[in-house]
Short mmCIF file of C-alpha atoms in Angstrom, two decimals:
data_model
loop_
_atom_site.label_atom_id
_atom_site.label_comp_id
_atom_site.label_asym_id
_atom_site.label_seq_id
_atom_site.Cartn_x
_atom_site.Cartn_y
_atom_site.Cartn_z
CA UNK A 286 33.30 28.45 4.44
CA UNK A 287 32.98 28.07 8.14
CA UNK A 288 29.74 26.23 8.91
CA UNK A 289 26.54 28.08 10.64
CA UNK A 290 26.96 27.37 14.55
CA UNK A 291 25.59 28.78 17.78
CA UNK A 292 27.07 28.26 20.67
CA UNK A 293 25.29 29.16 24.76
CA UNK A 294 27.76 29.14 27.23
CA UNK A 295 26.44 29.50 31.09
CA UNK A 296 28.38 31.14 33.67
CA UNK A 297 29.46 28.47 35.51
CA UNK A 298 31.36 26.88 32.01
CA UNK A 299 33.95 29.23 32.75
CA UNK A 300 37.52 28.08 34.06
CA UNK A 301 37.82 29.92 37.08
CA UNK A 302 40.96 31.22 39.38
CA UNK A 303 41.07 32.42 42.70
CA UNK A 304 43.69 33.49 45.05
CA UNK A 305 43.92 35.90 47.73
CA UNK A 306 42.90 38.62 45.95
CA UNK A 307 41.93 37.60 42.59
CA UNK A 308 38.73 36.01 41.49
CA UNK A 309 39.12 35.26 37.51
CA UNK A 310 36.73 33.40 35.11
CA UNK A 311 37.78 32.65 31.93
CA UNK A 312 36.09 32.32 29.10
CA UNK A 313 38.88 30.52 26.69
CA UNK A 314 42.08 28.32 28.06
CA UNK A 315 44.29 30.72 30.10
CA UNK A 316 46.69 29.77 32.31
CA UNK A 317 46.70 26.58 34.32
CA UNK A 318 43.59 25.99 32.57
CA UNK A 319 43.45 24.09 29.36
CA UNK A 320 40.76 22.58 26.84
CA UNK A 321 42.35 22.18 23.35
CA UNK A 322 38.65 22.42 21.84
CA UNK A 323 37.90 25.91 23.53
CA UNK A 324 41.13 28.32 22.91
CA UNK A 325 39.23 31.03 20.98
CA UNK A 326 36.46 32.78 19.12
CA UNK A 327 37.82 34.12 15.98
CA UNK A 328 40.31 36.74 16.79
CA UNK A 329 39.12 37.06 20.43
CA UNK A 330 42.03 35.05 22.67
CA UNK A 331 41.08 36.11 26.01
CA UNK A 332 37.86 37.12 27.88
CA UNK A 333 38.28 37.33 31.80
CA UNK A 334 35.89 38.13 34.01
CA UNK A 335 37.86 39.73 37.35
CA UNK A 336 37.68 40.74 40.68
CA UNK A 337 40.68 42.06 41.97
CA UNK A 338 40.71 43.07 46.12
CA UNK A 339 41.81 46.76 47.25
CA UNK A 340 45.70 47.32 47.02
CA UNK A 341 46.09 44.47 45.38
CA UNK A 342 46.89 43.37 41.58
CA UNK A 343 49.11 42.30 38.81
CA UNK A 344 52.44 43.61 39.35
CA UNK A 345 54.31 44.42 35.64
CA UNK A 346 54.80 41.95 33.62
CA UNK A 347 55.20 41.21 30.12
CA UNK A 348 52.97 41.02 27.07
CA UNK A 349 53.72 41.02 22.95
CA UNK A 350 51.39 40.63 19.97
CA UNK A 351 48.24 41.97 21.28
CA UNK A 352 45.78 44.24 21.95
CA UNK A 353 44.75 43.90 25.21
CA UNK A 354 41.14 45.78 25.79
CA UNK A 355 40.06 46.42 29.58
CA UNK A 356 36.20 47.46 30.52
CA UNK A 357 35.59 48.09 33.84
CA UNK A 358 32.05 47.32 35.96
CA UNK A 359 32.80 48.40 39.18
CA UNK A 360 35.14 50.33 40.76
CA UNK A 361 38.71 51.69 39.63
CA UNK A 362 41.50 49.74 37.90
CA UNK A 363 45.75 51.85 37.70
CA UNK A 364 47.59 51.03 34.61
CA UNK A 365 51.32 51.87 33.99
CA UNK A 366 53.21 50.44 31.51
CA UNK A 367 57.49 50.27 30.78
CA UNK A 368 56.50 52.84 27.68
CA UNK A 369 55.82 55.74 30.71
CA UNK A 370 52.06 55.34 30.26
CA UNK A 371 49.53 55.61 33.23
CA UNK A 372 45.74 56.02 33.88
CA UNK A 373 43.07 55.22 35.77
CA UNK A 374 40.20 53.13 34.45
CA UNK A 375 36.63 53.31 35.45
CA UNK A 376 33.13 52.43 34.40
CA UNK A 377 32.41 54.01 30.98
CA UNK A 378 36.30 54.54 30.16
CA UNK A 379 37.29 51.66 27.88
CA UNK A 380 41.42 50.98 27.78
CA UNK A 381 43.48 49.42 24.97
CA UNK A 382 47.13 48.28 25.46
CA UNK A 383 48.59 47.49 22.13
CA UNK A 384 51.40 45.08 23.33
CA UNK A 385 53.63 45.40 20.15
CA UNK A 386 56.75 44.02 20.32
CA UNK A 387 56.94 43.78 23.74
CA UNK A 388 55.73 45.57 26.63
CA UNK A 389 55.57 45.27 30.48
CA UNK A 390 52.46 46.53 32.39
CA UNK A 391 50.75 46.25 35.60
CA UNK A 392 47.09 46.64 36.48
CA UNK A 393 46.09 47.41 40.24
CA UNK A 394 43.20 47.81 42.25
CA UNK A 395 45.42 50.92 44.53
CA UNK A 396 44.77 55.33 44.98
CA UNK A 397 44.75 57.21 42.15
CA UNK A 398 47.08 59.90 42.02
CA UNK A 399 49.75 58.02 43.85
CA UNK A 400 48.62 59.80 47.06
CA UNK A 401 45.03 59.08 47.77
CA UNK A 402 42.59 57.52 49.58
CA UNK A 403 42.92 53.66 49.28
CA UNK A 404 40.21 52.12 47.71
CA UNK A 405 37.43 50.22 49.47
CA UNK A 406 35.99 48.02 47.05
CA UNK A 407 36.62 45.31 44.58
CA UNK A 408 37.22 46.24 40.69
CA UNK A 409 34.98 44.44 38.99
CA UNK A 410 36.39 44.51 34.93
CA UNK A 411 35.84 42.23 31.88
CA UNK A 412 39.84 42.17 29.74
CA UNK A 413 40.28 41.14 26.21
CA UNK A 414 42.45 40.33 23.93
CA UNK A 415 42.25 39.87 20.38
CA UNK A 416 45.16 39.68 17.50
CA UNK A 417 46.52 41.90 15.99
CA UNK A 418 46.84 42.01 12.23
CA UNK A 419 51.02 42.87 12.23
CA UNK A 420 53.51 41.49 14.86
CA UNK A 421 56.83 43.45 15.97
CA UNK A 422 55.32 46.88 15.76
CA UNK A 423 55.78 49.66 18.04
CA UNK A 424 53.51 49.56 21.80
CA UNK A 425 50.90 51.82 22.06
CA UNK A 426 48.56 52.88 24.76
CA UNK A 427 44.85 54.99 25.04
CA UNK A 428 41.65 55.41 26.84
CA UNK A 429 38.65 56.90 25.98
CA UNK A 430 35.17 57.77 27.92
CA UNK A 431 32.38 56.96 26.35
CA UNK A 432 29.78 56.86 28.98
CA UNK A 433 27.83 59.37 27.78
CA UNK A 434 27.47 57.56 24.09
CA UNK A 435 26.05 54.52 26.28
CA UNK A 436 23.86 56.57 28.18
CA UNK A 437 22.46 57.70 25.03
CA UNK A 438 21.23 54.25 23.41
CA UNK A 439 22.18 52.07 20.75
CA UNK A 440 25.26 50.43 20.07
CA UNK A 441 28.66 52.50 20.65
CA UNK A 442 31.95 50.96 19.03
CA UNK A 443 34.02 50.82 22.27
CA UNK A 444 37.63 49.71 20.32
CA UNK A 445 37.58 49.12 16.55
CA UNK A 446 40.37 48.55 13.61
CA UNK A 447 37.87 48.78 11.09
CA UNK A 448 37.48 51.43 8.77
CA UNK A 449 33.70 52.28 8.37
CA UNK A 450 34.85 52.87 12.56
CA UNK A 451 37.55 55.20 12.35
CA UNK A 452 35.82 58.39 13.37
CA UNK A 453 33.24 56.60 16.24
CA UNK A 454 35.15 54.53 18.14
CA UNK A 455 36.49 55.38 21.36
CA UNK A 456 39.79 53.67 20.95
CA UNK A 457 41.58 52.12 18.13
CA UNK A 458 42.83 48.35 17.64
CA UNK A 459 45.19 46.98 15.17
CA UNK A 460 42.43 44.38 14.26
CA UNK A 461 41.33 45.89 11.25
CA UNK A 462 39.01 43.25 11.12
CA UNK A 463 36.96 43.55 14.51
CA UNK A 464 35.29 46.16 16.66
CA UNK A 465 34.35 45.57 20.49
CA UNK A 466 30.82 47.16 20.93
CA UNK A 467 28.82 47.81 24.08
CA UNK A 468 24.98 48.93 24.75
CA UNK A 469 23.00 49.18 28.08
CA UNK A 470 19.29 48.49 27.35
CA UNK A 471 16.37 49.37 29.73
CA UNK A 472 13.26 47.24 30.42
CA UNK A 473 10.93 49.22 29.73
CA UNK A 474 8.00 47.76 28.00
CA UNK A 475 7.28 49.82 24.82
CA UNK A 476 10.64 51.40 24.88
CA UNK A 477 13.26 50.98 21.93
CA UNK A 478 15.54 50.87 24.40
CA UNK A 479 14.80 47.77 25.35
CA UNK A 480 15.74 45.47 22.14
CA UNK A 481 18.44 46.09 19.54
CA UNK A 482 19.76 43.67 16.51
CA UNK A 483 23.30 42.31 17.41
CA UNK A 484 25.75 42.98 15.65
CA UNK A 485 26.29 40.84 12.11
CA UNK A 486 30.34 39.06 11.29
CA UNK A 487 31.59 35.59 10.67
CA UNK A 488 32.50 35.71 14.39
CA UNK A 489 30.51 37.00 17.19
CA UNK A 490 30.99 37.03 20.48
CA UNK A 491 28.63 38.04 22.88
CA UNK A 492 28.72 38.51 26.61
CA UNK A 493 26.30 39.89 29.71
CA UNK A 494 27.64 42.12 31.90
CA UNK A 495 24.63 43.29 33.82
CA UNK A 496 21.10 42.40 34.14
CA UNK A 497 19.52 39.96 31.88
CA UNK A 498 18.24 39.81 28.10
CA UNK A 499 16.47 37.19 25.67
CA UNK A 500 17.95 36.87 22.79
CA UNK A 501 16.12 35.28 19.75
CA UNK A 502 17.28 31.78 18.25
CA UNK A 503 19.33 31.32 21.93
CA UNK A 504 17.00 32.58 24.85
CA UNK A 505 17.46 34.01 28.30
CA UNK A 506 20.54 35.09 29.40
CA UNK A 507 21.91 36.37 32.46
CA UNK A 508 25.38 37.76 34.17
CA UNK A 509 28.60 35.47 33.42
CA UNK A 510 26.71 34.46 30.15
CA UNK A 511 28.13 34.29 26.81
CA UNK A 512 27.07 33.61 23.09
CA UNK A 513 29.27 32.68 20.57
CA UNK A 514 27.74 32.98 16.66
CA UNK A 515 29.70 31.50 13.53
CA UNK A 516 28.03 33.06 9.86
CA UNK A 517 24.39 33.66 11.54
CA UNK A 518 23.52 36.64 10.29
CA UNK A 519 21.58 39.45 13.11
CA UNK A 520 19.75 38.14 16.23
CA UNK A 521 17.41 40.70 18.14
CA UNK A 522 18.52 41.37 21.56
CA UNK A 523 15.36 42.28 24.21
CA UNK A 524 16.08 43.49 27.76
CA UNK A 525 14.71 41.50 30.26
CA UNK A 526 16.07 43.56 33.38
CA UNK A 527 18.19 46.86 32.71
CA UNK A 528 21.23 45.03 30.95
CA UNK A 529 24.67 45.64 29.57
CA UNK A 530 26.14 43.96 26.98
CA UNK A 531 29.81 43.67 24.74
CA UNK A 532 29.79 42.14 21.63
CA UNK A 533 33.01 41.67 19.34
CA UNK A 534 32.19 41.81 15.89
CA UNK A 535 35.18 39.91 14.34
CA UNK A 536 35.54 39.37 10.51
CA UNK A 537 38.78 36.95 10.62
CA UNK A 538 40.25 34.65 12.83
CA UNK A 539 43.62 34.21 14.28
CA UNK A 540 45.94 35.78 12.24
CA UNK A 541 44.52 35.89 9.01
#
């Protein structure tokens, strides 16, 4: 039995990256960056906070044994993939790459179709990866929008592999084990809106996107911030400013 814990971590805890055209904070070791006590979150590997410039990007390169979720905040993010895959993702579309046994992708801030206006802006995106339960199976790719879902309350299971999930979520994961969830909450005093019970698992991972919340047994919390629960059972979640969250639910860790 893994032991009760809660764990707050600020903004500024994260690793962070920047080059040219890339401004990356990390929430676990990634990279150049390394801290053998902070690798993970039960099945949750990677969570990146980026800004990527206009026409600018990661050119393809290669992934395997993962599924690779990508929420975007602001602006528009191109995917294409070595499996013939494309698409554009944009706030309230949520993207999973399921790696497989191998796949090569690239991610771009450039026109979509191929001959439009360059972008102007910054995409702002939060991408994730988490395990999944088989290695050497086939890649895979979808999107889904789910904006309206968000826009109408509650929590809405952006990616899940589990099966009380198989006919909500937008996407599906090969986790069948965890389920990414998102909710935008409103400050309005009296409204139910404005406070919702996170999500219950061995592993939790919370993280603010926008605005700002309380939530109980941890506090305020604001952009950058993230929460990380171990067996605590449901924590009430009240908006503060207009807010959105993403919460993994995860009930394994690596591999298991």
């Amino acid at each position: 039995m893994v032991a009760r814990a809660i764990a707050v971590f600020g903004s500024g805890d994260r690793f962070h990256t920047s080059t040219s055209w890339l401004d990356s904070w990390h929430s676990f070791s990634f990279g150049p960056h390394y801290d053998p006590t902070n690798t993970h979150h039960g099945a949750l590997l990677v969570n990146n906070e980026e800004r990527i410039t206009p026409l600018a990007g990661y050119d393809s390169h290669p992934h395997q044994h993962s599924e690779i979720l990508t929420w975007v905040l602001e602006g528009t993010l191109v995917h294409q993939d070595s499996n013939g895959n494309n698409g554009v993702v944009y706030p309230g579309r949520v993207q999973r790459l399921s790696a497989g046994s191998g796949v090569l992708h690239s991610e771009r801030n450039d026109p979509w179709p191929s001959d439009g206006e360059a972008p102007e802006q910054p995409v702002r995106l939060i991408q994730m990866t988490v395990t999944p339960d088989e290695t050497g199976t086939a890649p895979d790719y979808a999107h889904a929008d789910v904006d309206d879902q968000l826009d109408a309350g509650g929590w809405v299971a952006l990616a899940s592999g589990q099966p009380k999930h198989v006919d909500d979520a937008g996407v599906r994961i090969r986790n069948t084990g965890a389920t990414l969830f998102a909710a935008r909450l409103t400050a309005n005093t009296g409204s139910t809106s404005a406070q919702l019970l996170c999500p219950e698992g061995p592993f939790v991972h919370l993280q603010v996107v926008r605005g700002s919340v309380d939530m109980e047994d941890v506090g305020a919390l604001s952009v950058g911030d993230t929460v990380r629960l171990t067996n605590t059972g449901g924590h009430a979640i009240t908006a503060t400013s207009d807010a959105e969250v993403l919460v993994w639910e995860m009930h394994r860790g690596l591999w298991s």
